[in-house]
Short mmCIF file of C-alpha atoms (C1' of nucleotides) in Angstrom, two decimals:
data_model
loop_
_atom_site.label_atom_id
_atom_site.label_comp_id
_atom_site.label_asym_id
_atom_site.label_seq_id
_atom_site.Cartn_x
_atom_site.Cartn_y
_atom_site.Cartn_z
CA UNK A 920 -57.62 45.94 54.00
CA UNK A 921 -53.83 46.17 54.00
CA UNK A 922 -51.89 44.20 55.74
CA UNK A 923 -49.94 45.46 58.76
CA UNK A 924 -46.90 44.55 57.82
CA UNK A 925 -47.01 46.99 54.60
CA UNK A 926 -47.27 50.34 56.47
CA UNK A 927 -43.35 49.77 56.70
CA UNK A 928 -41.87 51.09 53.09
CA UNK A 929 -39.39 48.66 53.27
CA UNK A 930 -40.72 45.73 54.99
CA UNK A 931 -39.63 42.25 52.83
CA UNK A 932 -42.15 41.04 50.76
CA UNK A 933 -42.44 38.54 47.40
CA UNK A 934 -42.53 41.10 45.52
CA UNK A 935 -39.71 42.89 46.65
CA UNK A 936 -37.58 39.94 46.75
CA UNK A 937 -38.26 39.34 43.14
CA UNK A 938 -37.91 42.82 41.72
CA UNK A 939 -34.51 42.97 43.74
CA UNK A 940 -33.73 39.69 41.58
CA UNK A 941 -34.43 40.72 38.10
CA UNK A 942 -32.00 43.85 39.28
CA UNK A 943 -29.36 41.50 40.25
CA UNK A 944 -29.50 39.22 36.79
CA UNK A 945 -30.09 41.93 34.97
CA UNK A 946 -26.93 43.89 35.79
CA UNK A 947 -24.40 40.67 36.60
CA UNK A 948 -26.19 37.79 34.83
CA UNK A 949 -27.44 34.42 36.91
CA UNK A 950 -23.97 33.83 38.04
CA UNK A 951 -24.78 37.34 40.27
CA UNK A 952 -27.71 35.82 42.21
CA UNK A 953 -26.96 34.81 44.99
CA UNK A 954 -28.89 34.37 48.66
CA UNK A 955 -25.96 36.34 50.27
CA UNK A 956 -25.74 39.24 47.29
CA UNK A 957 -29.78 39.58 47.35
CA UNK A 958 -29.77 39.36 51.15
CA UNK A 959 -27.48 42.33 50.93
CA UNK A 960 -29.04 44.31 48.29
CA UNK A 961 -32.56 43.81 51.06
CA UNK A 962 -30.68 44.83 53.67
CA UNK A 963 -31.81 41.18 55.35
CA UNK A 964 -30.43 37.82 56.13
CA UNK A 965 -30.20 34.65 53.43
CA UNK A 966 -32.94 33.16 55.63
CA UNK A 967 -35.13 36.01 55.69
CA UNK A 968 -36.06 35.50 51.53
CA UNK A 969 -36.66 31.94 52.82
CA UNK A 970 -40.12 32.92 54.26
CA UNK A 971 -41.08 34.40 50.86
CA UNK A 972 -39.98 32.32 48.48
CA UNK A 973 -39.80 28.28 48.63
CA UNK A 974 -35.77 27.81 47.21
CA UNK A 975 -34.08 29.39 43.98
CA UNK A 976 -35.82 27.54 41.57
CA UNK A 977 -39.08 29.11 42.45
CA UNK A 978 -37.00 32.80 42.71
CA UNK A 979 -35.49 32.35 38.98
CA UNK A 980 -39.01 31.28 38.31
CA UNK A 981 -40.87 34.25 39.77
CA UNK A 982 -38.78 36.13 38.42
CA UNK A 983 -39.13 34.91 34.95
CA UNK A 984 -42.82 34.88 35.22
CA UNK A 985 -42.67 38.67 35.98
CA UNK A 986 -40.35 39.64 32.81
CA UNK A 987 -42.89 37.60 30.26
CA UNK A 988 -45.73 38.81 31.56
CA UNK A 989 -45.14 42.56 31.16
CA UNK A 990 -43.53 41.89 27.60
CA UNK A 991 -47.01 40.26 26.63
CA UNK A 992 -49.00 42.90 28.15
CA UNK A 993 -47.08 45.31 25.85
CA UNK A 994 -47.34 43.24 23.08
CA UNK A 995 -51.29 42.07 23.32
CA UNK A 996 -51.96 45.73 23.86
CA UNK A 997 -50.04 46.55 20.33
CA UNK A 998 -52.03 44.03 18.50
CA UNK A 999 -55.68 44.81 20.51
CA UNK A 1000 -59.07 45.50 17.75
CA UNK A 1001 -57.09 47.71 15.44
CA UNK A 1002 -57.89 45.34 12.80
CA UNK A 1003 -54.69 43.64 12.68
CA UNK A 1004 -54.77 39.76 11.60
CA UNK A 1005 -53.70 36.46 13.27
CA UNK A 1006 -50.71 36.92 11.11
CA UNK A 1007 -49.50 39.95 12.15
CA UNK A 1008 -50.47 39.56 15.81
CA UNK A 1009 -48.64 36.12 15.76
CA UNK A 1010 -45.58 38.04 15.02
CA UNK A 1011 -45.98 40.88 17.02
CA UNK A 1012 -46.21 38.52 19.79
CA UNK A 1013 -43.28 36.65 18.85
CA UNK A 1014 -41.14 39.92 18.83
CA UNK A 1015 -42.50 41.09 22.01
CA UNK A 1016 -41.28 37.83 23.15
CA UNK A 1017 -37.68 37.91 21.52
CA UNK A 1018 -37.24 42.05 22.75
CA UNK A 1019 -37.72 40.54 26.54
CA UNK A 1020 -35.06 38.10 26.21
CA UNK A 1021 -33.24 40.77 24.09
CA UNK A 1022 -33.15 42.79 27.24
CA UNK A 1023 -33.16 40.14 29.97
CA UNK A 1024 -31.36 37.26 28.79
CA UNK A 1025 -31.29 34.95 31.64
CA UNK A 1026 -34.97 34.74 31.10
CA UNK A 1027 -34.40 33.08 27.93
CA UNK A 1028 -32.17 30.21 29.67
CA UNK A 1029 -35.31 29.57 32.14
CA UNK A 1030 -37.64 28.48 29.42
CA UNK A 1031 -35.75 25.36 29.23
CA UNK A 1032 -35.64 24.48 32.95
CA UNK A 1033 -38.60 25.59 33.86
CA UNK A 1034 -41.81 25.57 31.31
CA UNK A 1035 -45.82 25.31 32.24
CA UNK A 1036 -45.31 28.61 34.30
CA UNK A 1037 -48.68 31.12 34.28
CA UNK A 1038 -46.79 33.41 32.12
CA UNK A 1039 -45.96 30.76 29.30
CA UNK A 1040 -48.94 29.24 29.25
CA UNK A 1041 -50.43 32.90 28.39
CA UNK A 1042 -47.92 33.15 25.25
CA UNK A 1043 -49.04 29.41 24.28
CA UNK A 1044 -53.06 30.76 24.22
CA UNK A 1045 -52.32 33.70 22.61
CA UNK A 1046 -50.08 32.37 20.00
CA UNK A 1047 -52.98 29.60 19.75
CA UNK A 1048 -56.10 31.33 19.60
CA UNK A 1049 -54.17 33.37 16.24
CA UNK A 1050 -53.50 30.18 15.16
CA UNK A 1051 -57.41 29.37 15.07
CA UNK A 1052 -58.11 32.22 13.56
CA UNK A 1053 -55.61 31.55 10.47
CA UNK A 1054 -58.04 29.81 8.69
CA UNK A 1055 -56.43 26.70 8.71
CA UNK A 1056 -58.21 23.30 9.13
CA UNK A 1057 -58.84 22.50 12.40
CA UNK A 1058 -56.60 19.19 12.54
CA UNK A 1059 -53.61 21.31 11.68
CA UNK A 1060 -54.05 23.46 14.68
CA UNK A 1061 -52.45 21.61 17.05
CA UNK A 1062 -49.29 21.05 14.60
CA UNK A 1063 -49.14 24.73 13.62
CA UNK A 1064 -49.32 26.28 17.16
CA UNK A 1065 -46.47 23.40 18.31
CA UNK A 1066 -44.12 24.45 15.74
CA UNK A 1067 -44.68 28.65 16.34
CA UNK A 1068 -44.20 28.04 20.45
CA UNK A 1069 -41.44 25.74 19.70
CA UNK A 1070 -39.53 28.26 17.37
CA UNK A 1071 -40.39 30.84 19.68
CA UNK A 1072 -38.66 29.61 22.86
CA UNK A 1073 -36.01 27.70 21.51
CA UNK A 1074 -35.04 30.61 20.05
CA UNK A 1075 -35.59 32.28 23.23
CA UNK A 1076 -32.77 30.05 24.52
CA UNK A 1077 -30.14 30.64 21.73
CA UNK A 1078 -30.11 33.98 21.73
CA UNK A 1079 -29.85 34.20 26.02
CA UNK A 1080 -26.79 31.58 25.22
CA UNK A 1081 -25.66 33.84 22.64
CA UNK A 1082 -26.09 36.95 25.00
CA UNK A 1083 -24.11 35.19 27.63
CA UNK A 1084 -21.37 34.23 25.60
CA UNK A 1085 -20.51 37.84 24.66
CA UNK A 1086 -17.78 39.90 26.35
CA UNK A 1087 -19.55 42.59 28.62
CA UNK A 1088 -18.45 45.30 26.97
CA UNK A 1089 -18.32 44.40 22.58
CA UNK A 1090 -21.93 44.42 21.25
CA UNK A 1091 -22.93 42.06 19.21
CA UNK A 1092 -21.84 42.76 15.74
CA UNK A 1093 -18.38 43.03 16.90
CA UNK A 1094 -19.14 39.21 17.75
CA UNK A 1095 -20.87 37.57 14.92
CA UNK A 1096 -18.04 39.37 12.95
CA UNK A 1097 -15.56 36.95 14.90
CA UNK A 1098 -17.94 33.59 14.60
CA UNK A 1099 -18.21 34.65 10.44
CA UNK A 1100 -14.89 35.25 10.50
CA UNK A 1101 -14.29 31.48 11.62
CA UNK A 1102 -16.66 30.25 9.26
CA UNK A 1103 -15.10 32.06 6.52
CA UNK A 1104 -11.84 30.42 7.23
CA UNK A 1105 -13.13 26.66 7.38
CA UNK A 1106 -11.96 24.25 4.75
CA UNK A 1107 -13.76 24.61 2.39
CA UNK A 1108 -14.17 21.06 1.44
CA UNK A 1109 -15.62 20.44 4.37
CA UNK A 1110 -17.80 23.38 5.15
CA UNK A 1111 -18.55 24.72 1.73
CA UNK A 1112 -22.15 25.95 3.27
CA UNK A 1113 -20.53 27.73 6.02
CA UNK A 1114 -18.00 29.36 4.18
CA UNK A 1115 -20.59 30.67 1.65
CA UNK A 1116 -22.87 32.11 4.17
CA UNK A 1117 -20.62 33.96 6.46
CA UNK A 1118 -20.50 37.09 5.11
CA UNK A 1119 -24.43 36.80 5.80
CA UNK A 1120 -23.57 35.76 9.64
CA UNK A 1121 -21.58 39.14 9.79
CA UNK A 1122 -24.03 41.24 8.59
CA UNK A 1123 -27.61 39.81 9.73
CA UNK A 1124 -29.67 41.22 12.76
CA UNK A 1125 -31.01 38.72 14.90
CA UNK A 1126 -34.19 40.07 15.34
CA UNK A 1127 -34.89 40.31 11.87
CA UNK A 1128 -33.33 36.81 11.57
CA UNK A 1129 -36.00 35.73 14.23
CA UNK A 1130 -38.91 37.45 12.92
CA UNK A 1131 -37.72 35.51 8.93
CA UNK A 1132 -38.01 31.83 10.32
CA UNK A 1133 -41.64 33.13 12.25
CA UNK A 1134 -42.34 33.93 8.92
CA UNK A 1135 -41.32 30.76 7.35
CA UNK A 1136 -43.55 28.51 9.79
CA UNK A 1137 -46.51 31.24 8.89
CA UNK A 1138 -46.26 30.54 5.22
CA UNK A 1139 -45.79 26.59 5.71
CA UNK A 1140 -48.98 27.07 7.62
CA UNK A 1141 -50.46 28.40 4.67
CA UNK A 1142 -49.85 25.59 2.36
CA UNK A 1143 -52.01 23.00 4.63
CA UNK A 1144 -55.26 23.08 3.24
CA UNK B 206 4.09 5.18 18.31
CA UNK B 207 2.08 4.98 21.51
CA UNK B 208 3.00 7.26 24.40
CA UNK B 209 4.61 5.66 27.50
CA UNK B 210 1.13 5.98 29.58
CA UNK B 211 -0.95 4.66 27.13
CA UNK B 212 0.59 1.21 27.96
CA UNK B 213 -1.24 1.09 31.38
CA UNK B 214 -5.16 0.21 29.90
CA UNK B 215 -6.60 2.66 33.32
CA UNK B 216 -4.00 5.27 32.61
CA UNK B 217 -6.16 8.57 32.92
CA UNK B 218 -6.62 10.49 29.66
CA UNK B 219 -9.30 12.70 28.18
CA UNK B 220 -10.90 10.31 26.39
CA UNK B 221 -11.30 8.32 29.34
CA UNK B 222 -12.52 11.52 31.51
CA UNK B 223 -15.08 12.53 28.53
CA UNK B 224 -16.67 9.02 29.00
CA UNK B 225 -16.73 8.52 32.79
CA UNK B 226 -18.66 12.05 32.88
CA UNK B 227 -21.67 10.75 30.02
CA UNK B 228 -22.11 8.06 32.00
CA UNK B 229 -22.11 9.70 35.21
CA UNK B 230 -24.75 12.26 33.10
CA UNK B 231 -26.56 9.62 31.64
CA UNK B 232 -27.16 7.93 34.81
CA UNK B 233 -27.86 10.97 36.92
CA UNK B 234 -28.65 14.05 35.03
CA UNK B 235 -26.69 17.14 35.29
CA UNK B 236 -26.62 17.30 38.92
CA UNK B 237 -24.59 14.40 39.59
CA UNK B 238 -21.62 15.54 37.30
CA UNK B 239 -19.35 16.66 40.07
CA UNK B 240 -15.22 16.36 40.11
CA UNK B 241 -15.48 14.19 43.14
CA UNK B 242 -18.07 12.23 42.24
CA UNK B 243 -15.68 11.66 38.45
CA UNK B 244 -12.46 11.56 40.66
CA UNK B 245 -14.38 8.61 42.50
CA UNK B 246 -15.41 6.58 39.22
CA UNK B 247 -11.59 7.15 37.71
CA UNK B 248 -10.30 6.28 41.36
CA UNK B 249 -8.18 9.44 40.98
CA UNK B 250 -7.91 12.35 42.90
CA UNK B 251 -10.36 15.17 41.79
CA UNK B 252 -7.38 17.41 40.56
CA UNK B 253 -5.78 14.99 38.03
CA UNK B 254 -9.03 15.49 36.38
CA UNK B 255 -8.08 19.35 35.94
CA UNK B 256 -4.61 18.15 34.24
CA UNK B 257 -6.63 17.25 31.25
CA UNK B 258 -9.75 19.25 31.24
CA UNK B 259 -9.70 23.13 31.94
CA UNK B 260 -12.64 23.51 34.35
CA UNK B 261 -16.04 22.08 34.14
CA UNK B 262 -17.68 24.03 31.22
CA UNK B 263 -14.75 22.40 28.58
CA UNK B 264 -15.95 19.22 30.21
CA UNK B 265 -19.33 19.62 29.47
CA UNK B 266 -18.67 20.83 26.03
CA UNK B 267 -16.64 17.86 25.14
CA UNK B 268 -19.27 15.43 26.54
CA UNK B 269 -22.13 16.47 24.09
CA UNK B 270 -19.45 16.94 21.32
CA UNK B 271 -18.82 13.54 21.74
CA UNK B 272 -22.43 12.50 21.46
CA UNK B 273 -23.43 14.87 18.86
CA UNK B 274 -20.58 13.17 16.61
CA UNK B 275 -22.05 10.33 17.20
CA UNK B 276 -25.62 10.75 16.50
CA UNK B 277 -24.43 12.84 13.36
CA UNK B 278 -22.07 9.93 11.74
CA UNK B 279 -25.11 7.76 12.65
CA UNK B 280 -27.80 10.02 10.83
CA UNK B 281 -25.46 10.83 8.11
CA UNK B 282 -24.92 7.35 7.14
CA UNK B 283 -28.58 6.47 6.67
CA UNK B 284 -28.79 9.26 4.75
CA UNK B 285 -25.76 8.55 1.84
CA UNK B 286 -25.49 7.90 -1.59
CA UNK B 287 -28.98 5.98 -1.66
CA UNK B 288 -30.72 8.87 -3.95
CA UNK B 289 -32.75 10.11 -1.04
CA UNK B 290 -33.17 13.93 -1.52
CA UNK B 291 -32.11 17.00 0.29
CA UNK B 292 -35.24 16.99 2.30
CA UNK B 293 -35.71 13.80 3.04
CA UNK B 294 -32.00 14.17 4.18
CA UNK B 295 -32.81 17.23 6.59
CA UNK B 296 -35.46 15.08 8.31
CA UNK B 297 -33.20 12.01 8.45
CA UNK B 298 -30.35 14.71 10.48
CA UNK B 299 -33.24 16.69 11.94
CA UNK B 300 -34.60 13.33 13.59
CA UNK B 301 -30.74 12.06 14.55
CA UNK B 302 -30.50 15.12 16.56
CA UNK B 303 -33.96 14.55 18.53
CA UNK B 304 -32.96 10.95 19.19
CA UNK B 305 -29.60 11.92 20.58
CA UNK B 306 -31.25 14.17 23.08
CA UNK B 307 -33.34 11.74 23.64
CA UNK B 308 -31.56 9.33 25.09
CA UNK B 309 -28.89 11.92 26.69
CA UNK B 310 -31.24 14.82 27.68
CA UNK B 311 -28.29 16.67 29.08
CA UNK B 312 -27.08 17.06 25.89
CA UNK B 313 -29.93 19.83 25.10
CA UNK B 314 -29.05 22.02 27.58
CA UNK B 315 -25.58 22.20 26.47
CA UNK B 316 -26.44 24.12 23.06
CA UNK B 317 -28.37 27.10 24.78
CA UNK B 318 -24.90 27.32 26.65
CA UNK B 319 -22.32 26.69 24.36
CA UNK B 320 -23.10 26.82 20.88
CA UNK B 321 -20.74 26.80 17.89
CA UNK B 322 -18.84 23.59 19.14
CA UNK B 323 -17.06 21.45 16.35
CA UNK B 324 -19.98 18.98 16.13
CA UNK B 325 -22.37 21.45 16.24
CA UNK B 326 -20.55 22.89 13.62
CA UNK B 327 -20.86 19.81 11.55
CA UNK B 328 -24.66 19.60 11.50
CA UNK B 329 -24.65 23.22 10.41
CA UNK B 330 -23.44 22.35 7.88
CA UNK B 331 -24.93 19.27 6.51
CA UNK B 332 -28.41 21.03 7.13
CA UNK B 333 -26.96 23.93 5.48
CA UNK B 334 -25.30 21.76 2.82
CA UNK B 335 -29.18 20.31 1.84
CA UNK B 336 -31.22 23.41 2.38
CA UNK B 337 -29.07 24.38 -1.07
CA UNK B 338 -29.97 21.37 -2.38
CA UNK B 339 -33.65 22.20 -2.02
CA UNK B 340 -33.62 24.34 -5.01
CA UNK B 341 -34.59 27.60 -3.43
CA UNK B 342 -32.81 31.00 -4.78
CA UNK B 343 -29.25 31.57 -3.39
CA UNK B 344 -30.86 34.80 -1.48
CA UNK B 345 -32.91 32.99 0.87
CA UNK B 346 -30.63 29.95 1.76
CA UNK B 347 -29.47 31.99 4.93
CA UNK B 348 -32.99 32.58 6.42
CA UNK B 349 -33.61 29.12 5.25
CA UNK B 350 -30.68 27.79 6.94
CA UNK B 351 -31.08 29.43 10.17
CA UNK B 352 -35.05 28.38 10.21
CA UNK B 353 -34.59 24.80 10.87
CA UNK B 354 -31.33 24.73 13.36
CA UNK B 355 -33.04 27.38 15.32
CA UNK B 356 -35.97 24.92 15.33
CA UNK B 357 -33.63 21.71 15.88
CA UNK B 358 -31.34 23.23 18.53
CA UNK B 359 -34.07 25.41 20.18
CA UNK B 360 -36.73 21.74 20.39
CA UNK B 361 -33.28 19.92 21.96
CA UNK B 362 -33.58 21.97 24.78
CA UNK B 363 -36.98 22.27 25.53
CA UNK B 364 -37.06 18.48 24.99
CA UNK B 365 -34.25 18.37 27.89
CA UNK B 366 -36.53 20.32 30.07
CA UNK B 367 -39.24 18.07 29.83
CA UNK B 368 -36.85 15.46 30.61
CA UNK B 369 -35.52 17.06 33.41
CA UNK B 370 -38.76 18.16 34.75
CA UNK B 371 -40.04 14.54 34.46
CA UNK B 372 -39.95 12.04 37.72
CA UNK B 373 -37.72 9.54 37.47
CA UNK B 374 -39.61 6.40 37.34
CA UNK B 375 -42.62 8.17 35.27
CA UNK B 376 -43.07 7.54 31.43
CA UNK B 377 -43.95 10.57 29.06
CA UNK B 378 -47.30 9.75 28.35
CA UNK B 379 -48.02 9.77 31.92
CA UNK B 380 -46.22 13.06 32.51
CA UNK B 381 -48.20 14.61 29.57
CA UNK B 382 -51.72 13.39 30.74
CA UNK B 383 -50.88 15.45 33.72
CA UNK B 384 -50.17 18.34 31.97
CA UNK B 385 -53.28 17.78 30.06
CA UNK B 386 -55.52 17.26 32.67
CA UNK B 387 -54.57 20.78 33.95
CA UNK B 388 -55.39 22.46 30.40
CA UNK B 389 -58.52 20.98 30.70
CA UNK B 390 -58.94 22.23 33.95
CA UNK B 391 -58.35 26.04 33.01
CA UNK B 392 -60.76 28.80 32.36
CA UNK B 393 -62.13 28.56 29.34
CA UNK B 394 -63.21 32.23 29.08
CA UNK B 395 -59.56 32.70 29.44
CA UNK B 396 -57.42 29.66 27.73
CA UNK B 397 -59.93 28.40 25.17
CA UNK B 398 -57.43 27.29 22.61
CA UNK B 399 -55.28 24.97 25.32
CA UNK B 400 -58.34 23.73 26.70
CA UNK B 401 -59.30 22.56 23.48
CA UNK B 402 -55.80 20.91 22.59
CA UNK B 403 -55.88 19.34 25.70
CA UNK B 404 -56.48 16.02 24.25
CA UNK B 405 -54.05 16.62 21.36
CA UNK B 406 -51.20 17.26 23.67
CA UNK B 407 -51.98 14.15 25.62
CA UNK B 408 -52.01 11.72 22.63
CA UNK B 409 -49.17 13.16 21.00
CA UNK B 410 -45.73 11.99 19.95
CA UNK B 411 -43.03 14.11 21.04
CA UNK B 412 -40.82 12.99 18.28
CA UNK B 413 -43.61 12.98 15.46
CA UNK B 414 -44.35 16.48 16.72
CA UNK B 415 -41.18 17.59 16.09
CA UNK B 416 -40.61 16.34 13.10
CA UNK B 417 -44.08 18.21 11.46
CA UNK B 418 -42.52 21.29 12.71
CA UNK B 419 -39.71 20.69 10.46
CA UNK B 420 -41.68 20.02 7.69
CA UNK B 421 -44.29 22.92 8.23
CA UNK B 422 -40.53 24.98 8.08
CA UNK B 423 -39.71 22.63 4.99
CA UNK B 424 -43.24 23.41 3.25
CA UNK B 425 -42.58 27.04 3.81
CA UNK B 426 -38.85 27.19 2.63
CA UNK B 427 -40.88 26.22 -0.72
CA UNK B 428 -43.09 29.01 -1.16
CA UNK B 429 -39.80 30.68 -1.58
CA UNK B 430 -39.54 31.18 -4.83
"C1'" DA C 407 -45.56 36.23 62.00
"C1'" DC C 408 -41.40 37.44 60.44
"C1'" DC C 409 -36.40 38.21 60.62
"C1'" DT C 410 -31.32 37.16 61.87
"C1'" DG C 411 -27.03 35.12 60.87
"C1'" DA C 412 -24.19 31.36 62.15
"C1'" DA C 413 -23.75 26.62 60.77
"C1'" DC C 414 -24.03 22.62 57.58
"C1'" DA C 415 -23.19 20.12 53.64
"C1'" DC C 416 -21.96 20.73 49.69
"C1'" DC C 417 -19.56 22.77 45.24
"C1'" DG C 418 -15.44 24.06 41.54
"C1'" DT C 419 -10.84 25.01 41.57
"C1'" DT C 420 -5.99 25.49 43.15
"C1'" DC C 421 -1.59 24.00 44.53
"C1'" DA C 422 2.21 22.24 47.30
"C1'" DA C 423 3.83 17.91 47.54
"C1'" DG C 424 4.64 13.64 45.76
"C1'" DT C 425 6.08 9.83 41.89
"C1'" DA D 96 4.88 14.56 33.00
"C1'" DC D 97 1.34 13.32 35.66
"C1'" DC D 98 -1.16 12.38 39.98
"C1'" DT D 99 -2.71 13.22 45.01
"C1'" DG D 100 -5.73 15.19 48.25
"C1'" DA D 101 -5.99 18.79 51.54
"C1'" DA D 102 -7.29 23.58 51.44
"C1'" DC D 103 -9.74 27.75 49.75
"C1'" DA D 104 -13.46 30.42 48.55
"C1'" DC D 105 -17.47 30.03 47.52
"C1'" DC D 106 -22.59 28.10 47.13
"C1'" DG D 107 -27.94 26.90 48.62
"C1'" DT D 108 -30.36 25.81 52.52
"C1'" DT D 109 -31.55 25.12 57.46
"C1'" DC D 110 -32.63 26.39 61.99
"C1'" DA D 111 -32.19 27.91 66.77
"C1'" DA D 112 -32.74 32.16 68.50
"C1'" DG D 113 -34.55 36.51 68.51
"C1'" DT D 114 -38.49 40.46 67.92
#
DNA sequence: ACCTGAACACCGTTCAAGT
DNA sequence: ACCTGAACACCGTTCAAGT
């Protein structure tokens, strides 16, 4: 029972609108969003997307819901009855998480406008049911799945603000060697810490970075008993 | 040696700018930091305003560097020469930071746009400072480190979504039973974890909650050994 | 039911002109 | 050196008018 309306290949539809988004941020960031540049790209008027979709907030938010959910569909699957524990799904998940942000970071600036959206709320069961199955006490379960989601898309955040920060072209060792190389020039009686640790800002990878402070929470997990 | 200007007490300066726009954000959110609506409250045209600031980003930034400084020489202080340990200290800093965003939710949404500002700078280093303190081995003070202001900096801004998200007259608690009341409400084939935090997430605290996130990070920095 | 595109009410930012 | 405020080039959103 198809509607009439999609005999037409190119008749406007949500779907459309939003995949013609996520095209839009992904190649020009949300500054490139615009009603006029996606009412361009559909070959449509700004009022057209109007029908579809309610105002921009509920675009970016479409959209966003659309990214997450196909990262945790690829990460769920990678982590399905093949014996793998809560531990290791909890960080599969996580990274599944971080590579989507990795490769749409606008996304990871929406988390923090925008929570409680289907897609989240899918990450914050499947993060918590692996938290249940830890083995930890059932009054630190609330506690331990708080900490993991908060980690998760806070991180989320800093790494789309880190993303946006960059200069189009340089990738991104090119700029933690610049931030390192600030730190390493700090007084040092003032930012002994810093100084110390920059050569480790040059030379660290993010994800792994990411995946080190998951592992962290996981082992302070372990020591409630 | 004052300047000239600095003889007429509503001369404009940055200082003056910096504050006119926290309270403007204070009172209003982000939304209602415009250069008219500043030009207005400094009874100034809305291009003097560019004579001191560069454009609205360096505005922005300055604002929560100004409050971060704040809340920092405020948590810092309580946190002295009084023989309190390293982390009892990173609690004390951890909790200065929530309470800033707290009461200038703004503020969160800054640091997943423009990180590595002086203050911000500052708390790296007094978390980074204490995390040596702790006692762990020199090789995992980076991971460490970058743990717990992931966790601060990444909670700030979720904690100014929520804020933003929240209506205006409405409390937390009241905001939260909402959310509640719809984890309840889900399938429970599908979401049985939320459905049974449901409760949890009602009663909670977001500040306590925070702060056992940064000691489940704290209890697992010491399995590092 | 859905699409068009001009119009409206805003923005941030610039800049000639003032003092 | 600093301030003024009109002007410019944008936005998101609306809505009468079309099909």
């Amino acid at each position: 029972m198809t509607k009439r309306t999609d005999r037409r290949a190119d008749a406007l539809s949500r779907e459309r609108i939003v995949e013609a988004a996520i095209a839009i941020l992904d190649a020009g960031g949300e500054g490139a969003l615009t009603f006029r540049a996606l009412a361009a790209r559909l070959a449509t008027g700004s009022g057209a997307i109007y029908w579809h979709v309610a105002d921009k907030e509920a675009l970016l938010a479409a959209a966003t819901d659309h990214v997450v959910t196909r990262a945790m569909a690829g990460a769920i699957s990678g982590v399905g009855a093949d014996g793998a524990g809560p531990r290791q799904a909890i960080r599969v998940i996580a990274l599944g998480m971080f590579d989507a942000i990795d490769a749409h970071p606008w996304v990871g600036a929406q988390f923090s406008r925008a929570p409680w959206q289907p897609a989240t709320l899918r990450v914050f069961e499947a993060i918590g049911g692996r938290v249940r199955a830890l083995g930890v006490p059932e009054g630190a379960w609330f506690n331990a799945w708080s900490a993991l989601v908060t980690y998760i898309f806070g991180a989320a955040g800093q790494n789309a603000a880190n993303a946006r920060l960059q200069a189009p072209g340089t990738d991104r060792s090119a700029a933690l060697a610049d931030i390192a190389g600030g730190w390493a020039r700090l007084d040092p009686a003032d930012y002994p810490f810093l100084r110390q640790v920059a050569p480790q800002l040059a030379a660290h990878d993010d994800r792994d970075q990411f995946l080190a402070g998951i592992d962290l929470i996981l082992a302070g997990i372990g020591t409630v008993r």
